[in-house]
Each structure stands twice: as C-alpha cells, then as structure tokens.
mmCIF file of C-alpha atoms in Angstrom:
data_model
loop_
_atom_site.group_PDB
_atom_site.id
_atom_site.type_symbol
_atom_site.label_atom_id
_atom_site.label_comp_id
_atom_site.label_asym_id
_atom_site.label_seq_id
_atom_site.Cartn_x
_atom_site.Cartn_y
_atom_site.Cartn_z
ATOM 1 C CA MET A 20 148.731 163.645 -5.337
ATOM 2 C CA PRO A 21 145.402 163.092 -3.606
ATOM 3 C CA THR A 22 142.722 161.535 -5.741
ATOM 4 C CA ASP A 23 139.154 160.483 -5.236
ATOM 5 C CA VAL A 24 140.277 156.875 -4.838
ATOM 6 C CA GLY A 25 142.728 157.674 -2.031
ATOM 7 C CA LYS A 26 142.641 155.286 0.890
ATOM 8 C CA SER A 27 143.838 157.587 3.696
ATOM 9 C CA VAL A 28 141.961 160.462 5.283
ATOM 10 C CA ALA A 29 142.817 162.935 8.025
ATOM 11 C CA ILE A 30 139.835 164.342 9.911
ATOM 12 C CA VAL A 31 140.245 167.631 11.754
ATOM 13 C CA GLY A 32 137.905 167.886 14.742
ATOM 14 C CA GLY A 33 136.881 165.312 17.325
ATOM 15 C CA GLY A 34 133.297 166.290 18.030
ATOM 16 C CA ALA A 35 130.272 164.214 17.063
ATOM 17 C CA LEU A 36 130.694 165.115 13.372
ATOM 18 C CA GLY A 37 134.400 164.255 13.281
ATOM 19 C CA LEU A 38 134.014 161.071 15.319
ATOM 20 C CA LEU A 39 131.096 159.767 13.276
ATOM 21 C CA SER A 40 132.759 160.768 9.986
ATOM 22 C CA ALA A 41 135.804 158.786 11.089
ATOM 23 C CA LEU A 42 133.696 155.775 12.019
ATOM 24 C CA GLU A 43 131.776 155.788 8.723
ATOM 25 C CA LEU A 44 134.959 156.033 6.630
ATOM 26 C CA ALA A 45 136.919 153.540 8.721
ATOM 27 C CA ARG A 46 134.133 150.964 8.495
ATOM 28 C CA ASP A 47 134.333 151.400 4.726
ATOM 29 C CA GLY A 48 138.001 150.456 4.791
ATOM 30 C CA LEU A 49 139.805 153.799 4.715
ATOM 31 C CA GLN A 50 142.861 154.479 6.853
ATOM 32 C CA VAL A 51 141.687 157.238 9.188
ATOM 33 C CA CYS A 52 143.605 159.663 11.382
ATOM 34 C CA LEU A 53 141.380 161.762 13.650
ATOM 35 C CA ILE A 54 143.021 164.916 15.005
ATOM 36 C CA GLU A 55 141.592 166.912 17.912
ATOM 37 C CA ARG A 56 143.250 169.885 19.568
ATOM 38 C CA GLY A 57 141.897 168.914 23.005
ATOM 39 C CA SER A 58 139.961 165.851 24.131
ATOM 40 C CA THR A 59 137.357 164.354 21.807
ATOM 41 C CA GLY A 60 133.734 165.303 22.333
ATOM 42 C CA ARG A 61 134.385 168.164 24.744
ATOM 43 C CA GLU A 62 133.124 171.175 22.787
ATOM 44 C CA ALA A 63 129.635 171.750 21.308
ATOM 45 C CA SER A 64 128.911 168.006 21.182
ATOM 46 C CA TRP A 65 129.317 167.810 24.958
ATOM 47 C CA ALA A 66 127.602 171.109 25.741
ATOM 48 C CA GLY A 67 124.349 170.625 23.814
ATOM 49 C CA GLY A 68 121.070 169.156 24.961
ATOM 50 C CA GLY A 69 120.918 166.190 22.595
ATOM 51 C CA ILE A 70 117.343 166.557 21.333
ATOM 52 C CA VAL A 71 117.058 164.370 18.231
ATOM 53 C CA SER A 72 115.064 167.045 16.409
ATOM 54 C CA PRO A 73 115.553 170.668 15.461
ATOM 55 C CA LEU A 74 113.891 172.770 18.168
ATOM 56 C CA TYR A 75 111.388 174.161 15.648
ATOM 57 C CA PRO A 76 111.699 171.857 12.629
ATOM 58 C CA TRP A 77 109.067 173.703 10.574
ATOM 59 C CA ARG A 78 111.207 176.867 10.625
ATOM 60 C CA TYR A 79 113.954 175.246 8.569
ATOM 61 C CA GLY A 80 114.155 174.576 4.855
ATOM 62 C CA GLN A 81 114.074 171.214 3.130
ATOM 63 C CA ALA A 82 117.849 170.836 3.323
ATOM 64 C CA VAL A 83 117.821 170.610 7.123
ATOM 65 C CA THR A 84 114.601 168.597 7.147
ATOM 66 C CA ALA A 85 116.033 165.900 4.864
ATOM 67 C CA LEU A 86 119.085 165.364 7.069
ATOM 68 C CA ALA A 87 117.010 165.454 10.254
ATOM 69 C CA HIS A 88 114.466 162.866 9.125
ATOM 70 C CA TRP A 89 117.149 160.412 7.973
ATOM 71 C CA SER A 90 119.044 160.812 11.244
ATOM 72 C CA GLN A 91 115.977 160.515 13.453
ATOM 73 C CA ASP A 92 115.110 157.189 11.844
ATOM 74 C CA PHE A 93 118.716 155.992 12.208
ATOM 75 C CA TYR A 94 119.470 156.997 15.806
ATOM 76 C CA PRO A 95 117.908 153.985 17.586
ATOM 77 C CA GLN A 96 120.035 151.510 15.635
ATOM 78 C CA LEU A 97 123.112 153.693 16.065
ATOM 79 C CA GLY A 98 122.625 153.646 19.835
ATOM 80 C CA GLU A 99 122.077 149.886 19.890
ATOM 81 C CA ARG A 100 125.152 149.187 17.765
ATOM 82 C CA LEU A 101 127.422 151.416 19.834
ATOM 83 C CA LEU A 102 126.197 149.792 23.057
ATOM 84 C CA ALA A 103 126.813 146.315 21.629
ATOM 85 C CA GLU A 104 130.285 147.241 20.350
ATOM 86 C CA THR A 105 131.559 149.315 23.260
ATOM 87 C CA GLY A 106 129.433 148.634 26.342
ATOM 88 C CA ILE A 107 128.686 152.391 26.512
ATOM 89 C CA ASP A 108 124.996 153.270 26.167
ATOM 90 C CA PRO A 109 124.326 156.616 24.429
ATOM 91 C CA GLU A 110 120.805 156.407 25.894
ATOM 92 C CA VAL A 111 118.635 157.221 22.908
ATOM 93 C CA HIS A 112 115.623 158.069 25.079
ATOM 94 C CA GLU A 113 112.285 158.411 23.274
ATOM 95 C CA THR A 114 109.971 160.723 25.206
ATOM 96 C CA GLY A 115 108.118 162.856 22.666
ATOM 97 C CA LEU A 116 108.142 166.655 22.769
ATOM 98 C CA TYR A 117 105.490 169.209 23.767
ATOM 99 C CA TRP A 118 105.605 172.748 22.335
ATOM 100 C CA LEU A 119 103.631 175.268 24.400
ATOM 101 C CA ASP A 120 101.959 178.520 23.281
ATOM 102 C CA LEU A 121 103.581 178.710 19.866
ATOM 103 C CA ASP A 122 103.056 181.851 17.798
ATOM 104 C CA ASP A 123 103.403 179.828 14.588
ATOM 105 C CA GLU A 124 101.394 176.763 15.577
ATOM 106 C CA ALA A 125 99.500 176.800 12.269
ATOM 107 C CA ASP A 126 102.814 176.692 10.378
ATOM 108 C CA ALA A 127 103.950 173.786 12.538
ATOM 109 C CA LEU A 128 100.812 171.770 11.854
ATOM 110 C CA ALA A 129 100.947 172.513 8.118
ATOM 111 C CA TRP A 130 104.585 171.370 8.050
ATOM 112 C CA ALA A 131 103.679 168.147 9.882
ATOM 113 C CA ALA A 132 100.867 167.383 7.439
ATOM 114 C CA ARG A 133 103.185 168.037 4.496
ATOM 115 C CA GLU A 134 106.056 165.953 5.901
ATOM 116 C CA GLY A 135 103.978 163.174 7.405
ATOM 117 C CA ARG A 136 105.220 163.776 10.966
ATOM 118 C CA PRO A 137 103.125 162.803 14.036
ATOM 119 C CA LEU A 138 102.518 166.340 15.340
ATOM 120 C CA ALA A 139 99.079 167.315 16.636
ATOM 121 C CA PRO A 140 97.318 169.674 19.074
ATOM 122 C CA VAL A 141 96.696 168.410 22.606
ATOM 123 C CA ALA A 142 94.231 169.786 25.152
ATOM 124 C CA MET A 143 95.974 171.373 28.132
ATOM 125 C CA ASP A 144 94.274 169.131 30.679
ATOM 126 C CA ALA A 145 95.695 166.140 28.796
ATOM 127 C CA VAL A 146 99.149 167.756 28.792
ATOM 128 C CA HIS A 147 99.034 168.289 32.560
ATOM 129 C CA ALA A 148 97.892 164.697 33.032
ATOM 130 C CA ALA A 149 100.789 163.441 30.903
ATOM 131 C CA VAL A 150 103.369 165.848 32.377
ATOM 132 C CA PRO A 151 102.314 166.415 36.027
ATOM 133 C CA PRO A 152 105.176 168.796 36.972
ATOM 134 C CA LEU A 153 104.371 171.254 34.160
ATOM 135 C CA GLY A 154 103.687 174.740 35.496
ATOM 136 C CA PRO A 155 100.401 176.650 35.170
ATOM 137 C CA GLY A 156 99.707 179.476 32.772
ATOM 138 C CA PHE A 157 100.185 177.758 29.429
ATOM 139 C CA GLY A 158 97.179 177.892 27.104
ATOM 140 C CA ARG A 159 97.936 175.713 24.063
ATOM 141 C CA ALA A 160 100.113 172.730 23.208
ATOM 142 C CA ILE A 161 101.125 170.555 20.297
ATOM 143 C CA TYR A 162 102.904 167.229 20.720
ATOM 144 C CA MET A 163 105.108 165.108 18.490
ATOM 145 C CA SER A 164 105.489 161.495 19.484
ATOM 146 C CA GLY A 165 108.639 159.538 18.827
ATOM 147 C CA VAL A 166 111.062 162.421 19.446
ATOM 148 C CA ALA A 167 114.092 161.191 21.365
ATOM 149 C CA ASN A 168 117.037 162.721 23.123
ATOM 150 C CA VAL A 169 120.518 161.261 23.238
ATOM 151 C CA ARG A 170 122.945 161.584 26.133
ATOM 152 C CA ASN A 171 125.519 163.375 24.060
ATOM 153 C CA PRO A 172 128.596 163.004 26.337
ATOM 154 C CA ARG A 173 128.017 159.254 26.341
ATOM 155 C CA LEU A 174 127.458 159.256 22.576
ATOM 156 C CA THR A 175 130.860 160.806 21.927
ATOM 157 C CA ARG A 176 132.519 158.468 24.447
ATOM 158 C CA ALA A 177 130.954 155.484 22.669
ATOM 159 C CA LEU A 178 132.060 156.761 19.253
ATOM 160 C CA ARG A 179 135.614 157.267 20.539
ATOM 161 C CA GLU A 180 135.699 153.761 21.988
ATOM 162 C CA ALA A 181 134.346 152.257 18.759
ATOM 163 C CA LEU A 182 137.112 154.006 16.810
ATOM 164 C CA LEU A 183 139.851 152.819 19.177
ATOM 165 C CA ARG A 184 138.787 149.214 18.519
ATOM 166 C CA LEU A 185 139.409 149.529 14.770
ATOM 167 C CA PRO A 186 142.905 148.679 13.461
ATOM 168 C CA ASN A 187 142.741 151.252 10.640
ATOM 169 C CA VAL A 188 142.146 154.255 12.932
ATOM 170 C CA SER A 189 144.658 156.436 14.737
ATOM 171 C CA LEU A 190 143.536 159.090 17.194
ATOM 172 C CA ARG A 191 145.611 162.159 17.984
ATOM 173 C CA GLU A 192 144.216 164.153 20.877
ATOM 174 C CA ASN A 193 145.767 167.321 22.327
ATOM 175 C CA CYS A 194 147.136 167.940 18.842
ATOM 176 C CA ALA A 195 146.323 171.354 17.380
ATOM 177 C CA VAL A 196 146.099 171.789 13.603
ATOM 178 C CA ARG A 197 147.948 174.936 12.488
ATOM 179 C CA GLY A 198 147.356 174.802 8.745
ATOM 180 C CA PHE A 199 147.327 172.689 5.615
ATOM 181 C CA VAL A 200 150.072 170.931 3.675
ATOM 182 C CA ARG A 201 149.659 172.089 0.065
ATOM 183 C CA ARG A 202 151.299 171.577 -3.298
ATOM 184 C CA ASP A 203 150.135 172.688 -6.762
ATOM 185 C CA GLY A 204 146.696 173.689 -5.457
ATOM 186 C CA CYS A 205 146.135 170.347 -3.732
ATOM 187 C CA VAL A 206 145.772 169.699 -0.011
ATOM 188 C CA LEU A 207 148.094 166.841 0.985
ATOM 189 C CA GLY A 208 147.534 166.858 4.741
ATOM 190 C CA VAL A 209 147.691 169.152 7.756
ATOM 191 C CA GLU A 210 150.364 170.913 9.772
ATOM 192 C CA THR A 211 150.000 170.238 13.497
ATOM 193 C CA ASP A 212 151.986 171.289 16.544
ATOM 194 C CA GLN A 213 153.304 167.714 16.525
ATOM 195 C CA GLY A 214 154.378 167.751 12.864
ATOM 196 C CA GLU A 215 152.795 167.000 9.495
ATOM 197 C CA VAL A 216 150.006 164.490 9.003
ATOM 198 C CA LEU A 217 149.794 163.494 5.344
ATOM 199 C CA ALA A 218 146.705 161.927 3.774
ATOM 200 C CA ASP A 219 145.016 161.487 0.421
ATOM 201 C CA ARG A 220 142.153 163.612 1.684
ATOM 202 C CA VAL A 221 141.447 165.927 4.591
ATOM 203 C CA VAL A 222 138.018 166.465 6.177
ATOM 204 C CA LEU A 223 137.482 169.691 8.110
ATOM 205 C CA ALA A 224 134.941 169.026 10.876
ATOM 206 C CA ALA A 225 136.141 171.538 13.440
ATOM 207 C CA GLY A 226 132.786 173.087 14.330
ATOM 208 C CA ALA A 227 132.899 176.777 15.205
ATOM 209 C CA TRP A 228 136.655 176.830 14.513
ATOM 210 C CA SER A 229 136.339 175.592 10.905
ATOM 211 C CA GLY A 230 136.181 179.089 9.432
ATOM 212 C CA GLU A 231 139.458 180.114 11.043
ATOM 213 C CA LEU A 232 141.259 177.137 9.517
ATOM 214 C CA LEU A 233 139.735 177.498 6.073
ATOM 215 C CA GLY A 234 140.661 181.165 6.101
ATOM 216 C CA GLN A 235 144.298 180.100 5.765
ATOM 217 C CA LEU A 236 143.466 179.063 2.208
ATOM 218 C CA GLY A 237 141.999 182.476 1.461
ATOM 219 C CA LEU A 238 138.449 181.125 1.627
ATOM 220 C CA ALA A 239 135.711 182.700 3.742
ATOM 221 C CA LEU A 240 133.497 180.050 5.336
ATOM 222 C CA PRO A 241 130.393 181.704 6.857
ATOM 223 C CA VAL A 242 130.556 179.713 10.104
ATOM 224 C CA GLU A 243 130.803 181.653 13.361
ATOM 225 C CA PRO A 244 130.678 180.759 17.063
ATOM 226 C CA VAL A 245 127.298 181.196 18.754
ATOM 227 C CA LYS A 246 127.441 180.732 22.506
ATOM 228 C CA GLY A 247 124.851 178.652 24.314
ATOM 229 C CA GLN A 248 124.513 178.224 28.074
ATOM 230 C CA MET A 249 122.744 175.342 29.838
ATOM 231 C CA ILE A 250 121.896 174.318 33.394
ATOM 232 C CA LEU A 251 121.365 170.862 34.872
ATOM 233 C CA PHE A 252 119.174 169.684 37.745
ATOM 234 C CA LYS A 253 118.954 166.308 39.511
ATOM 235 C CA CYS A 254 115.465 164.949 40.214
ATOM 236 C CA ALA A 255 113.811 161.583 40.692
ATOM 237 C CA ALA A 256 114.135 159.276 37.674
ATOM 238 C CA ASP A 257 110.421 159.530 36.828
ATOM 239 C CA PHE A 258 110.060 163.288 37.454
ATOM 240 C CA LEU A 259 109.656 164.457 33.846
ATOM 241 C CA PRO A 260 108.176 161.950 31.350
ATOM 242 C CA ALA A 261 108.509 164.095 28.194
ATOM 243 C CA MET A 262 110.475 167.016 26.798
ATOM 244 C CA VAL A 263 108.769 170.408 27.003
ATOM 245 C CA LEU A 264 109.552 173.646 25.152
ATOM 246 C CA ALA A 265 108.142 177.152 25.644
ATOM 247 C CA LYS A 266 109.373 180.673 24.853
ATOM 248 C CA GLY A 267 112.530 179.339 23.239
ATOM 249 C CA ARG A 268 113.594 177.353 26.309
ATOM 250 C CA TYR A 269 113.357 173.598 26.824
ATOM 251 C CA ALA A 270 113.608 170.945 29.505
ATOM 252 C CA ILE A 271 115.050 167.541 28.624
ATOM 253 C CA PRO A 272 114.774 164.504 30.920
ATOM 254 C CA ARG A 273 117.534 161.908 31.113
ATOM 255 C CA ARG A 274 116.660 158.392 32.229
ATOM 256 C CA ASP A 275 118.337 158.821 35.616
ATOM 257 C CA GLY A 276 116.424 161.980 36.563
ATOM 258 C CA HIS A 277 118.848 164.633 35.376
ATOM 259 C CA ILE A 278 116.962 167.524 33.745
ATOM 260 C CA LEU A 279 118.718 169.836 31.273
ATOM 261 C CA VAL A 280 117.339 173.329 30.734
ATOM 262 C CA GLY A 281 118.577 175.543 27.913
ATOM 263 C CA SER A 282 119.636 177.477 26.191
ATOM 264 C CA THR A 283 120.908 180.955 25.426
ATOM 265 C CA LEU A 284 121.872 182.317 22.000
ATOM 266 C CA GLU A 285 124.780 184.750 22.293
ATOM 267 C CA HIS A 286 127.188 186.238 19.779
ATOM 268 C CA ALA A 287 130.252 186.620 21.978
ATOM 269 C CA GLY A 288 133.087 185.365 19.797
ATOM 270 C CA PHE A 289 134.979 182.393 21.187
ATOM 271 C CA ASP A 290 134.221 183.249 24.832
ATOM 272 C CA LYS A 291 132.777 180.200 26.630
ATOM 273 C CA THR A 292 132.549 181.726 30.110
ATOM 274 C CA PRO A 293 129.256 180.943 31.889
ATOM 275 C CA THR A 294 127.603 184.137 33.150
ATOM 276 C CA THR A 295 125.453 184.994 36.151
ATOM 277 C CA ASP A 296 122.887 186.753 33.960
ATOM 278 C CA ALA A 297 122.387 183.632 31.853
ATOM 279 C CA LEU A 298 122.183 181.457 34.966
ATOM 280 C CA GLU A 299 119.392 183.585 36.427
ATOM 281 C CA SER A 300 117.551 183.714 33.089
ATOM 282 C CA LEU A 301 117.761 179.941 32.651
ATOM 283 C CA LYS A 302 116.614 179.323 36.231
ATOM 284 C CA ALA A 303 113.611 181.611 35.686
ATOM 285 C CA SER A 304 112.673 179.666 32.551
ATOM 286 C CA ALA A 305 113.157 176.361 34.365
ATOM 287 C CA PHE A 306 110.914 177.364 37.275
ATOM 288 C CA GLU A 307 108.214 178.670 34.929
ATOM 289 C CA LEU A 308 108.210 175.412 32.971
ATOM 290 C CA LEU A 309 108.606 173.106 35.969
ATOM 291 C CA PRO A 310 108.045 174.920 39.282
ATOM 292 C CA GLN A 311 109.274 171.977 41.379
ATOM 293 C CA LEU A 312 112.779 172.527 39.988
ATOM 294 C CA ALA A 313 113.035 175.432 42.451
ATOM 295 C CA ASP A 314 113.469 172.772 45.147
ATOM 296 C CA ALA A 315 115.751 170.510 43.073
ATOM 297 C CA GLU A 316 119.530 170.337 43.224
ATOM 298 C CA LEU A 317 121.254 172.495 40.593
ATOM 299 C CA VAL A 318 124.260 170.392 39.644
ATOM 300 C CA GLY A 319 125.729 172.157 36.613
ATOM 301 C CA HIS A 320 125.991 175.321 34.508
ATOM 302 C CA TRP A 321 128.133 175.510 31.389
ATOM 303 C CA ALA A 322 128.534 177.092 27.967
ATOM 304 C CA GLY A 323 129.487 175.831 24.513
ATOM 305 C CA LEU A 324 129.982 177.285 21.049
ATOM 306 C CA ARG A 325 127.701 176.262 18.204
ATOM 307 C CA PRO A 326 128.960 176.543 14.600
ATOM 308 C CA GLY A 327 126.481 179.128 13.323
ATOM 309 C CA SER A 328 125.790 179.047 9.576
ATOM 310 C CA PRO A 329 123.353 180.712 7.138
ATOM 311 C CA GLU A 330 119.898 179.116 7.568
ATOM 312 C CA GLY A 331 121.555 176.347 9.598
ATOM 313 C CA ILE A 332 122.510 174.482 6.414
ATOM 314 C CA PRO A 333 125.793 172.598 6.890
ATOM 315 C CA PHE A 334 128.682 172.439 4.440
ATOM 316 C CA ILE A 335 129.232 168.848 3.262
ATOM 317 C CA GLY A 336 131.420 168.049 0.278
ATOM 318 C CA PRO A 337 134.655 168.932 -1.510
ATOM 319 C CA VAL A 338 136.135 172.423 -1.393
ATOM 320 C CA PRO A 339 136.427 173.924 -4.898
ATOM 321 C CA GLY A 340 139.950 174.978 -5.782
ATOM 322 C CA ALA A 341 141.509 172.895 -2.998
ATOM 323 C CA GLU A 342 141.611 169.326 -4.294
ATOM 324 C CA GLY A 343 141.724 166.825 -1.472
ATOM 325 C CA LEU A 344 139.939 169.028 1.078
ATOM 326 C CA TRP A 345 136.398 168.258 2.216
ATOM 327 C CA LEU A 346 134.006 169.900 4.671
ATOM 328 C CA ASN A 347 131.539 168.521 7.200
ATOM 329 C CA CYS A 348 130.752 171.516 9.386
ATOM 330 C CA GLY A 349 128.389 174.434 10.031
ATOM 331 C CA HIS A 350 125.471 172.522 11.567
ATOM 332 C CA TYR A 351 124.586 175.405 13.919
ATOM 333 C CA ARG A 352 122.058 174.237 16.556
ATOM 334 C CA ASN A 353 121.485 170.813 15.018
ATOM 335 C CA GLY A 354 124.861 169.079 14.972
ATOM 336 C CA LEU A 355 123.775 166.095 17.046
ATOM 337 C CA VAL A 356 120.490 165.491 15.252
ATOM 338 C CA LEU A 357 122.008 165.929 11.785
ATOM 339 C CA ALA A 358 125.259 164.046 12.443
ATOM 340 C CA PRO A 359 124.307 160.517 11.292
ATOM 341 C CA ALA A 360 122.927 161.673 7.941
ATOM 342 C CA SER A 361 125.687 164.245 7.413
ATOM 343 C CA CYS A 362 128.442 161.703 8.001
ATOM 344 C CA ARG A 363 126.788 159.042 5.842
ATOM 345 C CA LEU A 364 126.352 161.602 3.056
ATOM 346 C CA LEU A 365 130.015 162.618 3.357
ATOM 347 C CA ALA A 366 131.094 158.985 3.106
ATOM 348 C CA ASP A 367 128.811 158.403 0.115
ATOM 349 C CA LEU A 368 130.337 161.351 -1.715
ATOM 350 C CA MET A 369 133.937 160.507 -0.841
ATOM 351 C CA LEU A 370 133.516 156.860 -1.850
ATOM 352 C CA GLY A 371 131.535 157.535 -5.021
ATOM 353 C CA ARG A 372 128.354 155.822 -3.843
ATOM 354 C CA GLU A 373 124.758 156.769 -4.501
ATOM 355 C CA PRO A 374 124.091 159.438 -1.851
ATOM 356 C CA ILE A 375 121.366 158.899 0.732
ATOM 357 C CA ILE A 376 119.851 162.295 -0.128
ATOM 358 C CA ASP A 377 120.431 164.995 -2.734
ATOM 359 C CA PRO A 378 123.846 166.485 -1.829
ATOM 360 C CA ALA A 379 123.409 169.733 -3.779
ATOM 361 C CA PRO A 380 122.122 171.981 -0.957
ATOM 362 C CA TYR A 381 125.175 171.242 1.213
ATOM 363 C CA ALA A 382 127.892 171.575 -1.449
ATOM 364 C CA PRO A 383 130.562 174.150 -0.530
ATOM 365 C CA GLU A 384 130.797 175.222 -4.163
ATOM 366 C CA GLY A 385 129.140 178.594 -4.578
ATOM 367 C CA ARG A 386 128.746 179.067 -0.814
ATOM 368 C CA LEU A 387 132.329 180.144 0.033
ATOM 369 C CA ALA A 388 133.689 183.634 -0.579
#
C-alpha cells in the first residue's frame, strides 16, 4: 500500500511542471518514473512566451503572488545550474517589462508598493529612448526592472537532459496514461498503453489534460484547455532591449533577436489549430507595438493549450479520498513562472519538510467536486 514514506513516484505529464517535479523528487532520492504521452516539453511549456512574471501580477491574489515571487528569485540559479549540468542554456534573460496605457495603473502601483516590487511610472520620452523601436501613440507607461524571460523550449530540453543523467530516473515518452491502478481506495500506479506502472505515489501534472484523467476517479477538477496562439519574428540581436505589453498583447525579445508576440485567449476545447484570424490579429498588435516588425521575417505561428483554472490558482497536494495520488496542475497562464515554487512545494509536502510557503491555498481538498 502506498504510504507517505514511499520511495517511488510516477509522474504523469512531461511539461515544465512534470519535468521539474521529477527533478526535485529525484534529487531528494526518490525513484522517479516520468510518463509522457508524446515528447517531453512539447505542449503548453513549449508554446508559451516564457515571461518570468504573470502578465498583470496585481490582478492575481496572494496565492499566485507567493509562488511567483519565490520562482522569480530562484530562476537565475536554476538556469545556471541546468547550464552547468547539461550544457543547455535556458537563457534566463533579464530585460525588464514596460506596461503601456494601463486602465488599472493605480492598482498596479499600489500592489507594487504593498509587495515591495520595483514598479514605477516612466515618462514616455524616456520609454522611447530606452526602447527605440516602440511605436507612437502610447501615452503612459510603468516599468518593472528585473523581470526576465526564459527560453522555454530550451528550459524543458535542459530539464529532460538533467533527468536522463540521474540513475534513479526512468523516462517513458510516447506512452499514454489510460487510467489509474487502484485497490481499496488507494492509487497504486497508472495504466498505460504499454502496461502498468506501479509506484508508491502518483503525481498528476498533465496540464490541460489533468481533468480528463482525474475524472476517471469520479472527481471533477476545474481545469480546462484555453487556447493561445503566438507568432515569432527574426530581427537583429539588439532590436528590442526590453519586453513591452499593451492592450493584452506583448513582445518578448530573445538574446539572438527572435521576437515573440502573443497571445490569444480562446475557449476551443482541445483544438490546437492555428487560425488565419488569430495570425492577422497578432500581426496587427505586433506592428502597433513595434512598427519595424512589418519589415521583419515572420518565422513561426503556433498554438498551445493552457490549463485554465479558477483565479489561476494551481492544485498542489494530495487528492482526498485517493490515497497515493497527488496533483501539480492548473497553473493557467503562469505555468513557467510558477513552476520552480510549485515543484519545490510539492516536494516539501511529499517528503514531510517545512514548506517554502503556506500550502493551504493550493490544496485540492475542498476544491474538487
């Protein structure tokens, strides 16, 4: 029977949350089997922009803020350690972030004062001096220094490589989980299309697909797919020195001159098809923010599915009535920024350590139907 001192864990889902959960638990000595129905890091973790901040952090409650602040402080050392261990650089790129013409600027500044974050108004002539390609027509700006972005496809590649170097980790890709192995109300493992995988504990970190799996236990997890489309341009390496955000759309510079522009918010089930309407809308936003992008090479357009959840608060902890089953899912738009804290918190709870932050807001108990 699984117990809280079990030494083996099966993790369902190979995105950033599953990969980092596996790495945290494996480094703490557990025997880890990571199961992914496709290739690791190819769903929402690959499709997102990688801003190491919620887009509008003041619009979230304290539960999201606590995870975000811990993760933001941790990301630089995570990037350095992964580069040292694997030779793959996740490129934690600190640029700062400008918000333009916000309707709730006063709320943003009040939040920053309350939380001690370096967010302040900036005169528009100073913004144009700092970000020369910014388009005309914007009237107000606030800026937060220290905000980074991470090159998320490289982050997941680095996490995968770090796991493969550990002797107590097995990775099963292209292995779909069909259900749970149960006995006497306990979860003993998972049923896959390649047979049973037994473990003392199971962690469900399957993003937008987590609700479908948990539904097999008669539990309703309020996590649903929310489609987001992005486009990618290639510019000179020094084209855009900072991230900019206006009217719900953002531009993110990578170190090599790639510029991501996103994103849409669509409730379209599990459909990930990029659409012409979204492409034209994203291009219009891109050219308004950065008019010179009209002459740049458009090198990509894609869609991914975020795991939408009430108020964006993830589910982290044991599932009541299903001993042995744990959740780390439902991070909505903030999976990448919240991942380090979420996975450390999960490990703290599973290993009986003092948790890094109060775990109560994320507990599945009372939040599942």
